[in-house]
Short mmCIF file of C-alpha atoms and ligand atoms in Angstrom, two decimals:
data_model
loop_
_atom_site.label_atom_id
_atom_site.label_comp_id
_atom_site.label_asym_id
_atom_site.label_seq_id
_atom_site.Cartn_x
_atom_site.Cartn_y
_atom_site.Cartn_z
CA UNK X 1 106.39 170.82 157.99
CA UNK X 2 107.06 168.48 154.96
CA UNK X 3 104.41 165.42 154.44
CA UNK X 4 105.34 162.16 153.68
CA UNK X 5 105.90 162.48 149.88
CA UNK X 6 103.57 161.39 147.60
CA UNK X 7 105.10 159.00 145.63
CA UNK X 8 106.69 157.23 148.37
CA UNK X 9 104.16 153.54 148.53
CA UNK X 10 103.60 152.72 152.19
CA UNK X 11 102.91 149.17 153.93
CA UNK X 12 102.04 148.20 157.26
CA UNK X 13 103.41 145.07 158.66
CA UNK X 14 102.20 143.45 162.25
CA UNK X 15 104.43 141.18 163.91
CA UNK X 16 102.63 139.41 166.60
CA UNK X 17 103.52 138.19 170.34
CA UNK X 18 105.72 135.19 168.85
CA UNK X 19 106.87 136.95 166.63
CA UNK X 20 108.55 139.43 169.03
CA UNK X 21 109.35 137.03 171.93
CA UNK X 22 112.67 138.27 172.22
CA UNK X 23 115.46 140.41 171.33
CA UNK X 24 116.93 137.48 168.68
CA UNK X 25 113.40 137.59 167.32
CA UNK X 26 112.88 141.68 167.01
CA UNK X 27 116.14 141.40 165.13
CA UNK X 28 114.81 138.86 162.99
CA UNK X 29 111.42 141.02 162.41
CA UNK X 30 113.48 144.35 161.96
CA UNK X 31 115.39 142.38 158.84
CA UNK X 32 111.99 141.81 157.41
CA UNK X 33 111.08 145.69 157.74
CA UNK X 34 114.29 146.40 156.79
CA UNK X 35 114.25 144.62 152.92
CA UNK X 36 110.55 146.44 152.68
CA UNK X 37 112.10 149.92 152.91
CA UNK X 38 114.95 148.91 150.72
CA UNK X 39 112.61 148.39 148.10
CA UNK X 40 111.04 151.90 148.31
CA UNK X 41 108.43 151.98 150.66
CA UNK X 42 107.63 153.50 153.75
CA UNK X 43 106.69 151.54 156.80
CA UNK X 44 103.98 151.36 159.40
CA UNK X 45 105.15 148.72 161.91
CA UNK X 46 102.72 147.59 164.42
CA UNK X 47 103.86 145.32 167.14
CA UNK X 48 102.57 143.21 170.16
CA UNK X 49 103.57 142.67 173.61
CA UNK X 50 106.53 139.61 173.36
CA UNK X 51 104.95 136.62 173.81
CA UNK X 52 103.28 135.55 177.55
CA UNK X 53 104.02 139.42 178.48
CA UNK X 54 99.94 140.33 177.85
CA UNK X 55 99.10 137.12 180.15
CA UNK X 56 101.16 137.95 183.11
CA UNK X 57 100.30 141.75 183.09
CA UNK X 58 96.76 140.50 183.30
CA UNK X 59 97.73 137.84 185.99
CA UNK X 60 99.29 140.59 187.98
CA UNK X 61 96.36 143.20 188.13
CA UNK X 62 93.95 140.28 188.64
CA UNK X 63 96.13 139.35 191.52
CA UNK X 64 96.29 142.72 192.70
CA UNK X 65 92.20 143.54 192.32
CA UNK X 66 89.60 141.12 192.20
CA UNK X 67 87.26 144.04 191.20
CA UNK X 68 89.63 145.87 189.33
CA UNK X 69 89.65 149.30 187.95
CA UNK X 70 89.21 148.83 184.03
CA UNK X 71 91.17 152.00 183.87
CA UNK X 72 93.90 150.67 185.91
CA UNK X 73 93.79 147.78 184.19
CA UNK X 74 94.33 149.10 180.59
CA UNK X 75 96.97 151.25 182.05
CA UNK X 76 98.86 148.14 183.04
CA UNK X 77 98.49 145.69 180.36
CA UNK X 78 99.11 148.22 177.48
CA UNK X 79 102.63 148.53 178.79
CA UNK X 80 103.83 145.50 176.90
CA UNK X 81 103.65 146.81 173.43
CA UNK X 82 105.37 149.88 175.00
CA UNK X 83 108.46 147.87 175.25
CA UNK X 84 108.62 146.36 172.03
CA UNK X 85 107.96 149.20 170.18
CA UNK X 86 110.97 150.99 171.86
CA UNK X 87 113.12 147.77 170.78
CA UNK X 88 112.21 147.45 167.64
CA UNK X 89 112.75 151.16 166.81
CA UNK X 90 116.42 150.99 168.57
CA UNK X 91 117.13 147.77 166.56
CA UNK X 92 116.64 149.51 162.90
CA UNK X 93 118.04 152.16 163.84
CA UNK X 94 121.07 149.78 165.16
CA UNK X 95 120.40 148.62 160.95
CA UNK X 96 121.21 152.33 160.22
CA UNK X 97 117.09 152.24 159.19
CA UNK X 98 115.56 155.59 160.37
CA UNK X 99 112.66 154.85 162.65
CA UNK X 100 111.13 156.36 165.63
CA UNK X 101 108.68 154.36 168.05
CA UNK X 102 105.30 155.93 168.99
CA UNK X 103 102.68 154.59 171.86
CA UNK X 104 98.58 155.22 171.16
CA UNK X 105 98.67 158.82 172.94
CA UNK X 106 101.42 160.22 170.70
CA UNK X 107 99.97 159.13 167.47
CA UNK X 108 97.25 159.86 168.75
CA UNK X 109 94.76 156.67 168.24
CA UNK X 110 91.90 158.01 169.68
CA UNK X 111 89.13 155.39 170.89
CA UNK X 112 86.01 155.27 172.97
CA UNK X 113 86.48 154.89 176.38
CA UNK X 114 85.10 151.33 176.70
CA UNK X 115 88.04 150.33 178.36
CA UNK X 116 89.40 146.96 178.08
CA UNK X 117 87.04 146.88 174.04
CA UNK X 118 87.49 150.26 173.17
CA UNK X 119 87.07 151.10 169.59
CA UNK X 120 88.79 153.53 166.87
CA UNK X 121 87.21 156.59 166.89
CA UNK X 122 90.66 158.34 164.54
CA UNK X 123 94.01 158.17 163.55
CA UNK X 124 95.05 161.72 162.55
CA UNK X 125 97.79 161.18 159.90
CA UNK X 126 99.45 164.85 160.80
CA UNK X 127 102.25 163.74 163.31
CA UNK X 128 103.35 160.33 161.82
CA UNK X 129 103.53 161.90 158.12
CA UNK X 130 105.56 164.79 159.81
CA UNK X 131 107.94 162.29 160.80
CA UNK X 132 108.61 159.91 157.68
CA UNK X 133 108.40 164.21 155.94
CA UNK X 134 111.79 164.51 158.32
CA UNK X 135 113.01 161.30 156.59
CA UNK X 136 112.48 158.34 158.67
CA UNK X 137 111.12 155.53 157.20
CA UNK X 138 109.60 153.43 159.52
CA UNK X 139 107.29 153.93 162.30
CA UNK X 140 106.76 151.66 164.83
CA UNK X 141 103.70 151.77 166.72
CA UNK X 142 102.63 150.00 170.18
CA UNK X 143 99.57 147.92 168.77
CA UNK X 144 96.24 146.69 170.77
CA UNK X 145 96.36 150.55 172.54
CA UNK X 146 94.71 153.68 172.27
CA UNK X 147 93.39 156.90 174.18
CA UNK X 148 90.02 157.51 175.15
CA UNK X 149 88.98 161.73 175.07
CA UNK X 150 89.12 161.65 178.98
CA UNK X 151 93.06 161.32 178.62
CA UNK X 152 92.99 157.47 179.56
CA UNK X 153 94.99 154.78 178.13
CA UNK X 154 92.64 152.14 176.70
CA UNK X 155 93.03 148.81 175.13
CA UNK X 156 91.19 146.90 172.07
CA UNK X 157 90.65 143.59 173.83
CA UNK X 158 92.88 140.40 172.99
CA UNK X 159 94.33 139.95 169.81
CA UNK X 160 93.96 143.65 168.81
CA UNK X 161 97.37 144.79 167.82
CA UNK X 162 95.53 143.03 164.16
CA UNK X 163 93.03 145.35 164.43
CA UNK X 164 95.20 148.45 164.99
CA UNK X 165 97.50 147.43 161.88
CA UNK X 166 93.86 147.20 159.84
CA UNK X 167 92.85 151.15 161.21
CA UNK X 168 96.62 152.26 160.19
CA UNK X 169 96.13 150.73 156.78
CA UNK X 170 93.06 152.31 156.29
CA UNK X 171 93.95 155.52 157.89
CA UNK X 172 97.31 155.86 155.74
CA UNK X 173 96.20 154.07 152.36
CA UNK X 174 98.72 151.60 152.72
CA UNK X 175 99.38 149.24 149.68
CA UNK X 176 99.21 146.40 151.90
CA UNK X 177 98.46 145.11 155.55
CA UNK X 178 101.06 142.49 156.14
CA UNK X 179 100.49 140.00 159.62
CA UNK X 180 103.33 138.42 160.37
CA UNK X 181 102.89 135.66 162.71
CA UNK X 182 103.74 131.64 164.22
CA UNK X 183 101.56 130.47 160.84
CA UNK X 184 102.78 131.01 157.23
CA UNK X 185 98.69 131.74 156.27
CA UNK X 186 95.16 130.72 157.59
CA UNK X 187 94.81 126.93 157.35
CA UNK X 188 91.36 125.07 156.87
CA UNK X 189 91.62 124.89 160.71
CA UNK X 190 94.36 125.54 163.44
CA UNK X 191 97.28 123.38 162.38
CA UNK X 192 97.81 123.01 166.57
CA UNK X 193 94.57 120.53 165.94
CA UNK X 194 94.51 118.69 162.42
CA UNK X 195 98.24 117.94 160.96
CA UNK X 196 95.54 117.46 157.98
CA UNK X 197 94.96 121.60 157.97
CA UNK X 198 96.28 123.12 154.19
CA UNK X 199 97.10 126.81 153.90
CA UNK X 200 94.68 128.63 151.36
CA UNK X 201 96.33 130.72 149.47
CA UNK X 202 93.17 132.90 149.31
CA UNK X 203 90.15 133.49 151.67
CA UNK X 204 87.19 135.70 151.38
CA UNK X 205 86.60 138.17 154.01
CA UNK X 206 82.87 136.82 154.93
CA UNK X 207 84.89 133.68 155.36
CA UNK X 208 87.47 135.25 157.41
CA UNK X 209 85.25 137.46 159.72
CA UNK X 210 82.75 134.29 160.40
CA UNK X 211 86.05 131.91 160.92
CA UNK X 212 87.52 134.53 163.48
CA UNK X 213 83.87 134.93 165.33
CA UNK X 214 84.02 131.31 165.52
CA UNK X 215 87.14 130.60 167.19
CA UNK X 216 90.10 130.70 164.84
CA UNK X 217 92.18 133.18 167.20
CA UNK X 218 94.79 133.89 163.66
CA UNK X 219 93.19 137.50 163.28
CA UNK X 220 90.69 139.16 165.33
CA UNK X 221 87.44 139.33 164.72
CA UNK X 222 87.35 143.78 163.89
CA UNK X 223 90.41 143.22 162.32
CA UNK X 224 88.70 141.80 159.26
CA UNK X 225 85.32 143.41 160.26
CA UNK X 226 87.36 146.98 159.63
CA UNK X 227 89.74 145.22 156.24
CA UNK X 228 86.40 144.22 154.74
CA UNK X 229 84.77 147.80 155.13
CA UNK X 230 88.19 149.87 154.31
CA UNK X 231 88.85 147.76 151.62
CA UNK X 232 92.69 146.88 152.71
CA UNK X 233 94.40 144.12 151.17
CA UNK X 234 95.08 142.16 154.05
CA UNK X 235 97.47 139.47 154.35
CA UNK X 236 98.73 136.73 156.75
CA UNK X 237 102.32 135.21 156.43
CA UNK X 238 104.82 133.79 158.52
CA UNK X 239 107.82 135.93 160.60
CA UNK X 240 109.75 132.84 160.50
CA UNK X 241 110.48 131.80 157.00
CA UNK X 242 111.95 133.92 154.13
CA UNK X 243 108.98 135.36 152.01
CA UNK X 244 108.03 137.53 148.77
CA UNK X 245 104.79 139.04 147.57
CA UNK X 246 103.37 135.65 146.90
CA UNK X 247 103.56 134.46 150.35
CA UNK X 248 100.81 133.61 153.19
CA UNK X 249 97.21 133.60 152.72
CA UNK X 250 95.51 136.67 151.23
CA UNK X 251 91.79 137.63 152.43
CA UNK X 252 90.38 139.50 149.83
CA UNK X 253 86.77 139.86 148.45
CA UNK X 254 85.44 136.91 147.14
CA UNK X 255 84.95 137.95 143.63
CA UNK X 256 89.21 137.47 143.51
CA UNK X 257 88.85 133.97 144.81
CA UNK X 258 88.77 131.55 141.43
CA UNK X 259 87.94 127.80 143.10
CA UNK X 260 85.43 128.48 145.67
CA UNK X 261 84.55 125.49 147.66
CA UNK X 262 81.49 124.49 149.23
CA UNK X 263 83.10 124.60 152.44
CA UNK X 264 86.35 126.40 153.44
CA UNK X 265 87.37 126.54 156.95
CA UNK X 266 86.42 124.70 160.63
CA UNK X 267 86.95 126.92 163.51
CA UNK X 268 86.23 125.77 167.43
CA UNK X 269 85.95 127.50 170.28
CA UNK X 270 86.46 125.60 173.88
CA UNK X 271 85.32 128.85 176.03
CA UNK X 272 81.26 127.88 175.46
CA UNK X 273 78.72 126.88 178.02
CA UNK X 274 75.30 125.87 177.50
CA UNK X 275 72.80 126.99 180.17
CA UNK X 276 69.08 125.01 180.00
CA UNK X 277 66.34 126.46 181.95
CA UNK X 278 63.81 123.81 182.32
CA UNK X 279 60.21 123.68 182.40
CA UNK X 280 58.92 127.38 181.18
CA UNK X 281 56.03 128.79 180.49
CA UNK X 282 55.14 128.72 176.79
CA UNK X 283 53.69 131.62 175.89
CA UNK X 284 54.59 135.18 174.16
CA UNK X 285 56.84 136.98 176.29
CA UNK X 286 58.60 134.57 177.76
CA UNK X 287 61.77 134.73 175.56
CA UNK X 288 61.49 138.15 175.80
CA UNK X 289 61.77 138.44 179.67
CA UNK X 290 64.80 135.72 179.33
CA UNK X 291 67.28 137.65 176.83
CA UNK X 292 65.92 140.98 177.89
CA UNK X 293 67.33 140.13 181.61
CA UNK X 294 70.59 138.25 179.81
CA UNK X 295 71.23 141.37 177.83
CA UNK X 296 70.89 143.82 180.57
CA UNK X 297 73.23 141.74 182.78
CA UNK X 298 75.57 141.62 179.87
CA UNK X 299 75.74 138.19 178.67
CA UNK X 300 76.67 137.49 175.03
CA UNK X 301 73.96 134.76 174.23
CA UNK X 302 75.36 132.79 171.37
CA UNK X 303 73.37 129.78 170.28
CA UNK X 304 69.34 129.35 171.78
CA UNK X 305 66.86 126.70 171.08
CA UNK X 306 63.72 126.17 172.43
CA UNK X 307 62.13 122.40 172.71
CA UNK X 308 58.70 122.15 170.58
CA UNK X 309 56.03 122.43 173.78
CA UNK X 310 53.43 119.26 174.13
CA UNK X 311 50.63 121.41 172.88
CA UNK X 312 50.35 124.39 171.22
CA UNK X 313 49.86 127.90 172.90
CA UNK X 314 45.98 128.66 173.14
CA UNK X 315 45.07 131.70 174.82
CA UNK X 316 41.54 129.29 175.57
CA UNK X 317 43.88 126.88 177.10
CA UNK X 318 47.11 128.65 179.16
CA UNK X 319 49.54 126.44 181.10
CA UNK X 320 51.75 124.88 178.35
CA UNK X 321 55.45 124.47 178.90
CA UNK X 322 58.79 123.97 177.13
CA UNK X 323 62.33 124.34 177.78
CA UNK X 324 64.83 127.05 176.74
CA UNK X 325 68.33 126.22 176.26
CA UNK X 326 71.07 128.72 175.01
CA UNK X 327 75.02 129.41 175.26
CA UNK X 328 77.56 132.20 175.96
CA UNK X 329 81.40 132.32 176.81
CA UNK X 330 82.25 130.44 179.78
CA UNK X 331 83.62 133.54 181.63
CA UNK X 332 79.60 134.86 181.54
CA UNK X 333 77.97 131.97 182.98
CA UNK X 334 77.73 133.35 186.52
CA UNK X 335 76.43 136.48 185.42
CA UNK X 336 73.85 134.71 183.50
CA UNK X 337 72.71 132.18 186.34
CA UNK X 338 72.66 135.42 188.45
CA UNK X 339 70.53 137.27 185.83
CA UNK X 340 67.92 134.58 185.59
CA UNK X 341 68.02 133.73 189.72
CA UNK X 342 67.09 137.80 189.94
CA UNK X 343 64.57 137.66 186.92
CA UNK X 344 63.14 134.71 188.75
CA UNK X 345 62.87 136.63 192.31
CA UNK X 346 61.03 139.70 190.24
CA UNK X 347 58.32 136.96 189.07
CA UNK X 348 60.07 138.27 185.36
CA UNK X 349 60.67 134.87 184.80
CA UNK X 350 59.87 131.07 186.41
CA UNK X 351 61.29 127.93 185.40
CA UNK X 352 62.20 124.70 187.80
CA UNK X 353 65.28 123.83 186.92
CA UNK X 354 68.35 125.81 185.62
CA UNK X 355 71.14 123.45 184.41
CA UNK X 356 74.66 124.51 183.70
CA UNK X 357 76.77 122.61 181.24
CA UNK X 358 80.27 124.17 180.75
CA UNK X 359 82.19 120.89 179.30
CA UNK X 360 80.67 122.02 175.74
CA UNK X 361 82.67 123.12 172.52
CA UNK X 362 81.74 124.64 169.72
CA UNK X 363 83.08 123.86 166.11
CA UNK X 364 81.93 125.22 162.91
CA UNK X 365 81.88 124.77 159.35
CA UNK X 366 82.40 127.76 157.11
CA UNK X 367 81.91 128.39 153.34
CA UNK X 368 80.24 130.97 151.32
CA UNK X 369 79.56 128.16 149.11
CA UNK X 370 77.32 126.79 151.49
CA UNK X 371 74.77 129.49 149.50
CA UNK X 372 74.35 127.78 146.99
CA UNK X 373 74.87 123.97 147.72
CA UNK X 374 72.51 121.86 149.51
CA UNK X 375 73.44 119.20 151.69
CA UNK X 376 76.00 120.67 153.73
CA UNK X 377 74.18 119.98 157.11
CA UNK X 378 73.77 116.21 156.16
CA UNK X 379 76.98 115.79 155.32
CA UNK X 380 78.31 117.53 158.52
CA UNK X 381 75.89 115.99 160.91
CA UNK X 382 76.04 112.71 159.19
CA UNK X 383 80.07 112.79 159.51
CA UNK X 384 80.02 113.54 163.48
CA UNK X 385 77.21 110.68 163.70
CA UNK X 386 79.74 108.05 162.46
CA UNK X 387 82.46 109.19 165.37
CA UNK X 388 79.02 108.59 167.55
CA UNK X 389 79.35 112.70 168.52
CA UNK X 390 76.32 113.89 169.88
CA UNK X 391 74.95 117.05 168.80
CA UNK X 392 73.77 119.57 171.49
CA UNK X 393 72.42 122.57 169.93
CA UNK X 394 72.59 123.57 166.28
CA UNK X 395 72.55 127.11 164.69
CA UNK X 396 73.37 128.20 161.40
CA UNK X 397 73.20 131.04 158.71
CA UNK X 398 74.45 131.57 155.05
CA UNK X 399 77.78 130.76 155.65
CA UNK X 400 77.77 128.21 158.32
CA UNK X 401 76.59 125.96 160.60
CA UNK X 402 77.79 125.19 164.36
CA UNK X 403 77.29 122.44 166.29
CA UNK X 404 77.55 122.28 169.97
CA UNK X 405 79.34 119.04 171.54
CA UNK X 406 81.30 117.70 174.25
CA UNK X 407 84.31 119.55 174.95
CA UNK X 408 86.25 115.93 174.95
CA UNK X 409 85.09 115.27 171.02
CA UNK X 410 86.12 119.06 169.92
CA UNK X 411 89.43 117.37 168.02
CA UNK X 412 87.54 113.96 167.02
CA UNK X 413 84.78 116.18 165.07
CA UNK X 414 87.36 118.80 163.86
CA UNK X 415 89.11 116.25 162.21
CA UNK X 416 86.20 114.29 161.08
CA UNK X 417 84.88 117.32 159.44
CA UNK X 418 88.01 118.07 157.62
CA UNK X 419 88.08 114.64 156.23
CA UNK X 420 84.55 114.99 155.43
CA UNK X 421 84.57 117.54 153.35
CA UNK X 422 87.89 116.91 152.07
CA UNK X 423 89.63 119.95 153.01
CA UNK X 424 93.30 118.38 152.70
CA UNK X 425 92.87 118.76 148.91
CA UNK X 426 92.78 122.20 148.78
P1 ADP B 1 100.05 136.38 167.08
O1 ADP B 1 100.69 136.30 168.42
O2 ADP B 1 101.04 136.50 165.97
O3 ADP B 1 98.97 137.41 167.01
P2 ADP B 1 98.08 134.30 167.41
O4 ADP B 1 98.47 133.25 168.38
O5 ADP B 1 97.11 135.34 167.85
O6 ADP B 1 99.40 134.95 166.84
O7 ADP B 1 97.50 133.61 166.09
C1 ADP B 1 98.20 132.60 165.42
C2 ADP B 1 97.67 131.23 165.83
O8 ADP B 1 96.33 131.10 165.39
C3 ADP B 1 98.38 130.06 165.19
O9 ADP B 1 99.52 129.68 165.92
C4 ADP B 1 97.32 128.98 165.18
O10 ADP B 1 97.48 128.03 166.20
C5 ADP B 1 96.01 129.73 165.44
N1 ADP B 1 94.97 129.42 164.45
C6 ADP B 1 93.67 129.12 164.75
N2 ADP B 1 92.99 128.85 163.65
C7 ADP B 1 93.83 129.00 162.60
C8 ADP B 1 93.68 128.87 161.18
N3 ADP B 1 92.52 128.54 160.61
N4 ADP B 1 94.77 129.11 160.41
C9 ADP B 1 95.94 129.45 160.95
N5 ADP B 1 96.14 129.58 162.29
C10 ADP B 1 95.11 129.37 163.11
N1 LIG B 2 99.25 141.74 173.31
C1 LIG B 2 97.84 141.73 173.15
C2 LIG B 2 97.28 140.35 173.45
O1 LIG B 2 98.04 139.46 173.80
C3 LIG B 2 97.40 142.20 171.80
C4 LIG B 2 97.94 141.42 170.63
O2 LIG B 2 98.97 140.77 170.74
O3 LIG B 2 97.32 141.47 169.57
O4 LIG B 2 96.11 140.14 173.37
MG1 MG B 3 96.94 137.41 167.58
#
């Protein structure tokens, strides 16, 4: 059978939840398609469940099984994008635009079976090139779905119809991955939080894949992990307003970006919990025991610090203590107590006290900047000090630092930040 032909340019555009939330809004996306493959190019469309549809299909199997079978579960809440890829492909073709609608298992996107976070494993080109070969020129695939070699129906994890418009870019060459979403680009922070939040017109990947990890829900996390590897020209841009090649943000490799500043982006997350265990022994081993029993149980440990003991450890002179304080996602924090209550029944572990704080939020500063300018912590902690925001637990690396505060200051320090370093002048 015919390929797709070879000097046909391709692009794969994303519309999001929002951006699909009904049938005015599909007909609003399928214009956008539309003007793409008037101007010559072949289209990969990837689209979410409509907006709220994701949320209830959880709601209902959580409803159904406490326990549930993540099988089951995948099965049920990868039937959203089902429906709007079926709509949108009825729409163009209602535009006289030739396209056909395809779910994970007909593409095939094969993943791993970690259902619920599966991963790519391929995207076989064969059977979508067959198609555009027969002359349609769009395809519109179910995003955040896959199938795992056992035949099942997986899913990415939330947020991951981003990720599977990233894999078809890569898989297909595309020119370009287009997101189309509520935002017209990525803002120095959500603009739900700070009306102060610019767009950047450019971001660096690093920038992007640490501003994602650290809350900023505008692309997921692989997404950019699997842009920044595959080299695809990833862009963000609104599905409301009219736009042109110049529009959105683009997240590219830093060496494009011109005016790099010291610090680009804030992201928060409010789903952190800090968990002290008090009075351990200080000696080697002990943080072993602790994240060896937190790992097996599971439990994403995301932040740890560990209080300077009275004296020194001494093999001569055992018995000195400290405390051990850390954080994970707020879902994870019974696991963890549970974890550490059976560590502490094995004799693995002792401490007197465990202490759970889940009224914490994290917020961030990210720059790649930061690598060369000194100061940035001062400046950060020194800004949150004036709003009288106490800092909980501090971790950093190249490209940023966190902070760990009350949940009730999250919006006081995101703004202070974003006045501190001046981030409305961008
Ligand atoms: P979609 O349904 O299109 O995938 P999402 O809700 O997942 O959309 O992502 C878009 C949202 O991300 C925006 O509405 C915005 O509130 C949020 N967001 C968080 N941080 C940022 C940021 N730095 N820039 C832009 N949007 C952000
Ligand atoms: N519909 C899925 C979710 O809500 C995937 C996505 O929209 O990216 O998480
Ligand atoms: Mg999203």
């Amino acid at each position: 059978m015919a390929g797709r032909g070879v000097a046909m340019p391709l692009l794969v555009m994303k519309f999001g939840g929002t951006s699909v939330a009904n049938l005015e809004r599909i007909a609003n996306a399928a214009q956008k398609i539309r003007k793409e493959v008037e101007r010559g190019y072949d289209v990969i469309v990837i689209v979410s469940a409509m907006s709220g549809k994701t949320n209830e299909l959880v709601g209902w199997v959580e409803d159904t099984s406490k326990l549930y079978d993540a099988r089951e579960y995948d099965a049920v809440v990868a039937s959203g994008e089902n429906i709007t890829a079926g709509l949108m492909a009825l729409r163009l073709q209602e535009m006289g635009v030739p396209a056909r609608s395809w779910q994970g298992w007909q593409v095939p996107i094969n993943t791993t079976s970690a259902h619920g976070s599966a991963r790519f494993v391929s995207i076989p080109r064969d059977n979508l090139d067959a198609k555009f070969g027969e002359g349609f020129k769009v395809a519109v695939v179910a995003g955040f779905q896959g199938i795992s070699h056992e035949g099942r129906i997986t899913t990415l994890g939330r947020g991951g119809s981003d990720t599977t418009a990233v894999a078809f870019a890569a898989a297909f060459g595309a020119e370009r991955c287009d997101i189309y979403t509520d935002v017209d680009g990525v803002y120095t922070t959500d603009p739900r939080v700070s009306d102060k939040a610019r767009k950047l017109h450019r971001i660096a990947f690093e920038e992007m894949l640490e501003l994602a990890s650290l809350g900023a829900k505008v692309l997921q996390t692989r997404s950019v992990e699997l842009a920044m590897r595959y080299k695809v020209r990833l862009r963000v841009l609104s599905s409301f307003e009219e736009t042109d090649a110049n529009s959105g943000t683009l997240v590219c490799d830093e060496e494009e970006i011109m005016e790099s500043k010291v610090v680009s982006g804030i992201a928060f997350s409010r789903e952190e919990a800090k968990i002290t265990l008090f009075t351990i022994e200080d000696c080697p081993g002990v943080a072993s025991a602790i994240f060896g029993a937190l790992a097996a149980a599971g439990v994403n440990v995301d932040m740890i610090v560990q209080n300077i003991s009275e004296k020194d450890y001494d093999e001569a002179h055992p018995g000195a203590v400290t405390d051990m304080t850390f954080s994970c996602p707020i879902n994870q924090v019974e696991r963890a107590k549970k974890a550490m209550e059976d560590a502490m029944d094995k004799g693995l572990v002792r401490y007197d006290e465990l202490i759970i704080d889940t009224d914490v939020a994290k917020v961030s500063v990210v720059g790649i900047g930061m690598r060369s300018h000194a100061g940035v912590a001062a400046r950060m902690f020194s800004a949150l000090a004036t709003e009288g925001v106490n800092i909980k637990v501090i971790s950093t690396s190249e490209i940023k630092i966190s902070v760990l505060i009350d949940r009730k200051y999250m919006e006081l320090a995101v703004q202070a930040l974003h006045d501190a370093f001046e981030l409305e002048k961008v």
